[in-house]
mmCIF file of C-alpha atoms in Angstrom:
data_model
loop_
_atom_site.group_PDB
_atom_site.id
_atom_site.type_symbol
_atom_site.label_atom_id
_atom_site.label_comp_id
_atom_site.label_asym_id
_atom_site.label_seq_id
_atom_site.Cartn_x
_atom_site.Cartn_y
_atom_site.Cartn_z
ATOM 1 C CA LEU A 237 75.178 120.193 110.272
ATOM 2 C CA GLU A 238 76.037 117.175 111.798
ATOM 3 C CA ASP A 239 78.058 114.397 110.554
ATOM 4 C CA LEU A 240 78.222 116.252 106.079
ATOM 5 C CA GLU A 241 79.680 114.272 103.273
ATOM 6 C CA VAL A 242 80.782 115.180 100.239
ATOM 7 C CA SER A 243 81.996 113.868 97.694
ATOM 8 C CA GLU A 244 83.382 115.089 94.005
ATOM 9 C CA GLN A 245 84.392 113.017 91.539
ATOM 10 C CA THR A 246 87.670 114.615 88.486
ATOM 11 C CA ASN A 247 89.658 114.091 85.683
ATOM 12 C CA TYR A 248 92.868 113.757 86.923
ATOM 13 C CA ASP A 249 94.936 110.458 87.576
ATOM 14 C CA PHE A 250 96.423 111.716 90.892
ATOM 15 C CA ASN A 251 94.403 113.993 93.381
ATOM 16 C CA VAL A 252 95.458 114.716 96.694
ATOM 17 C CA ILE A 253 92.227 115.211 99.122
ATOM 18 C CA VAL A 254 93.413 118.455 102.790
ATOM 19 C CA VAL A 255 89.875 118.264 105.023
ATOM 20 C CA PRO A 256 91.408 120.822 107.613
ATOM 21 C CA GLY A 257 89.990 119.900 110.484
ATOM 22 C CA SER A 258 90.766 119.238 114.499
ATOM 23 C CA GLU A 259 92.307 117.181 113.120
ATOM 24 C CA LEU A 260 94.880 117.905 109.520
ATOM 25 C CA SER A 261 93.471 114.368 106.697
ATOM 26 C CA MET A 262 95.280 114.119 103.259
ATOM 27 C CA LYS A 263 94.384 111.455 101.512
ATOM 28 C CA PHE A 264 95.687 110.091 97.661
ATOM 29 C CA GLN A 265 93.009 108.575 94.990
ATOM 30 C CA TYR A 266 94.857 108.135 92.021
ATOM 31 C CA ASN A 267 94.380 105.579 89.096
ATOM 32 C CA ALA A 268 96.503 102.696 90.592
ATOM 33 C CA LEU A 269 96.748 101.758 86.204
ATOM 34 C CA VAL A 270 98.836 105.387 85.557
ATOM 35 C CA TYR A 271 100.615 105.420 88.940
ATOM 36 C CA ASP A 272 102.511 102.366 91.509
ATOM 37 C CA PRO A 273 101.507 102.392 94.363
ATOM 38 C CA GLN A 274 104.732 102.114 96.449
ATOM 39 C CA ILE A 275 105.129 105.239 94.825
ATOM 40 C CA VAL A 276 103.002 106.911 96.105
ATOM 41 C CA ARG A 277 103.161 105.195 99.806
ATOM 42 C CA ASN A 278 107.754 107.069 99.209
ATOM 43 C CA MET A 279 104.482 109.852 98.459
ATOM 44 C CA GLU A 280 102.455 109.656 101.515
ATOM 45 C CA GLY A 281 105.807 108.625 103.562
ATOM 46 C CA HIS A 282 107.360 111.816 102.506
ATOM 47 C CA VAL A 283 104.554 114.539 103.588
ATOM 48 C CA LYS A 284 104.943 113.114 107.001
ATOM 49 C CA HIS A 285 108.257 113.417 107.491
ATOM 50 C CA ILE A 286 108.002 117.062 105.987
ATOM 51 C CA ALA A 287 105.150 117.418 108.519
ATOM 52 C CA ALA A 288 106.671 116.046 111.821
ATOM 53 C CA GLN A 289 110.254 117.772 111.177
ATOM 54 C CA LEU A 290 107.024 120.867 110.991
ATOM 55 C CA ILE A 291 105.717 120.009 114.173
ATOM 56 C CA GLU A 292 109.430 120.368 115.381
ATOM 57 C CA ASP A 293 110.450 123.823 114.635
ATOM 58 C CA ALA A 294 107.904 125.274 112.855
ATOM 59 C CA GLY A 295 109.592 127.963 112.813
ATOM 60 C CA ARG A 296 112.138 126.110 110.574
ATOM 61 C CA SER A 297 114.000 127.851 106.580
ATOM 62 C CA HIS A 298 112.601 125.579 104.180
ATOM 63 C CA GLU A 299 116.252 125.210 103.067
ATOM 64 C CA SER A 300 116.503 123.567 106.174
ATOM 65 C CA ILE A 301 112.909 120.395 105.261
ATOM 66 C CA GLU A 302 114.422 117.437 104.052
ATOM 67 C CA ILE A 303 111.915 115.015 101.975
ATOM 68 C CA VAL A 304 113.703 111.884 101.632
ATOM 69 C CA THR A 305 114.752 110.124 104.944
ATOM 70 C CA ALA A 306 118.076 109.160 106.692
ATOM 71 C CA ASP A 307 117.240 105.340 105.723
ATOM 72 C CA GLU A 308 116.312 106.668 101.810
ATOM 73 C CA ARG A 309 119.046 108.795 101.229
ATOM 74 C CA ARG A 310 121.609 106.272 102.492
ATOM 75 C CA TRP A 311 120.733 104.070 99.865
ATOM 76 C CA LEU A 312 120.336 106.680 97.395
ATOM 77 C CA GLU A 313 124.356 107.067 98.491
ATOM 78 C CA GLU A 314 125.649 103.901 97.556
#
């Protein structure tokens, strides 16, 4: 089988779809009437930030993983 595509519908307002392969793919599907798109973009950025840290050092402890970026931390500390 080649180019197989599967579609599934849920009753949830927020879904995270992870598709393994030669490259890991992650997609957020959400109800924009319930979730602010900017909040979802921020969450996407946090996931990317965490992934970058794990790629840099796969053996790091979970306590050392930062969720927010340095810019966000500075903004939160203001």
